[in-house]
PDB file of C-alpha atoms in Angstrom:
ATOM      1  CA  MET A   1      -0.317  -0.096   0.088  1.00  0.00           C
ATOM      2  CA  LYS A   2       1.444   3.304  -1.015  1.00  0.00           C
ATOM      3  CA  LEU A   3       0.894   6.572   0.651  1.00  0.00           C
ATOM      4  CA  ASN A   4       1.947  10.138   0.113  1.00  0.00           C
ATOM      5  CA  ASN A   5       5.263  11.017  -0.955  1.00  0.00           C
ATOM      6  CA  VAL A   6       7.129  12.238   1.865  1.00  0.00           C
ATOM      7  CA  TYR A   7      10.349  14.595   1.729  1.00  0.00           C
ATOM      8  CA  GLY A   8      10.475  13.402  -1.976  1.00  0.00           C
ATOM      9  CA  LYS A   9      10.321   9.686  -0.809  1.00  0.00           C
ATOM     10  CA  GLU A  10       7.704   6.978  -1.538  1.00  0.00           C
ATOM     11  CA  VAL A  11       6.509   5.781   1.691  1.00  0.00           C
ATOM     12  CA  PHE A  12       5.167   2.106   1.930  1.00  0.00           C
ATOM     13  CA  ARG A  13       3.373   0.772   4.757  1.00  0.00           C
ATOM     14  CA  VAL A  14       4.322  -2.466   5.884  1.00  0.00           C
ATOM     15  CA  ASN A  15       1.702  -4.864   7.496  1.00  0.00           C
ATOM     16  CA  ASN A  16       2.857  -5.821  11.011  1.00  0.00           C
ATOM     17  CA  LEU A  17      -0.010  -8.114  11.872  1.00  0.00           C
ATOM     18  CA  ILE A  18       1.936 -10.887  11.027  1.00  0.00           C
ATOM     19  CA  GLN A  19       4.740  -9.758  12.940  1.00  0.00           C
ATOM     20  CA  LYS A  20       2.829  -8.775  16.235  1.00  0.00           C
ATOM     21  CA  LYS A  21       0.651 -12.593  15.836  1.00  0.00           C
ATOM     22  CA  ARG A  22       4.272 -14.591  15.885  1.00  0.00           C
ATOM     23  CA  ARG A  23       5.479 -14.416  19.241  1.00  0.00           C
ATOM     24  CA  GLN A  24       7.751 -17.099  21.026  1.00  0.00           C
ATOM     25  CA  GLY A  25       7.172 -19.079  18.002  1.00  0.00           C
ATOM     26  CA  LYS A  26       3.369 -19.399  18.837  1.00  0.00           C
ATOM     27  CA  SER A  27       0.704 -18.334  16.927  1.00  0.00           C
ATOM     28  CA  PHE A  28      -1.807 -16.037  18.288  1.00  0.00           C
ATOM     29  CA  GLU A  29      -4.468 -18.703  19.343  1.00  0.00           C
ATOM     30  CA  GLU A  30      -1.779 -20.950  21.195  1.00  0.00           C
ATOM     31  CA  GLN A  31      -0.988 -18.162  23.277  1.00  0.00           C
ATOM     32  CA  LEU A  32      -4.507 -17.573  24.046  1.00  0.00           C
ATOM     33  CA  GLU A  33      -4.962 -21.060  24.683  1.00  0.00           C
ATOM     34  CA  ASP A  34      -2.213 -20.895  26.992  1.00  0.00           C
ATOM     35  CA  SER A  35      -3.643 -17.709  28.726  1.00  0.00           C
ATOM     36  CA  LEU A  36      -6.767 -19.569  29.206  1.00  0.00           C
ATOM     37  CA  ASN A  37      -5.677 -22.949  30.701  1.00  0.00           C
ATOM     38  CA  SER A  38      -3.100 -21.344  33.062  1.00  0.00           C
ATOM     39  CA  LYS A  39      -5.844 -19.037  34.605  1.00  0.00           C
ATOM     40  CA  LYS A  40      -8.354 -21.805  34.481  1.00  0.00           C
ATOM     41  CA  ASN A  41      -5.708 -24.059  36.540  1.00  0.00           C
ATOM     42  CA  GLU A  42      -5.586 -21.331  38.802  1.00  0.00           C
ATOM     43  CA  ILE A  43      -9.254 -20.754  39.744  1.00  0.00           C
ATOM     44  CA  GLN A  44      -9.542 -24.511  39.932  1.00  0.00           C
ATOM     45  CA  ASN A  45      -6.625 -24.682  42.210  1.00  0.00           C
ATOM     46  CA  LYS A  46      -8.262 -21.831  44.370  1.00  0.00           C
ATOM     47  CA  ILE A  47     -11.504 -23.710  44.684  1.00  0.00           C
ATOM     48  CA  LYS A  48      -9.638 -27.137  45.528  1.00  0.00           C
ATOM     49  CA  LYS A  49      -7.936 -25.297  48.399  1.00  0.00           C
ATOM     50  CA  ASN A  50     -11.178 -23.351  49.416  1.00  0.00           C
ATOM     51  CA  ILE A  51     -13.068 -26.779  49.718  1.00  0.00           C
ATOM     52  CA  LEU A  52     -10.037 -28.309  51.778  1.00  0.00           C
ATOM     53  CA  ASP A  53     -10.485 -25.317  54.288  1.00  0.00           C
ATOM     54  CA  ILE A  54     -13.916 -25.490  54.600  1.00  0.00           C
ATOM     55  CA  LEU A  55     -13.708 -29.460  55.039  1.00  0.00           C
ATOM     56  CA  VAL A  56     -10.778 -29.191  57.628  1.00  0.00           C
TER      57      VAL A  56
END
């Protein structure tokens, strides 16, 4: 995608979305899944701890 001339040079906009999605060798979906799994595990551990506290 070509933008207007700036200081007599042609400037091209580069799509950075691909670079933003690929971090740590994982795709955006994999990162989302990992974060959701870690949050789910945290909540499950809190629930287990609360149940044990109630029972004891």
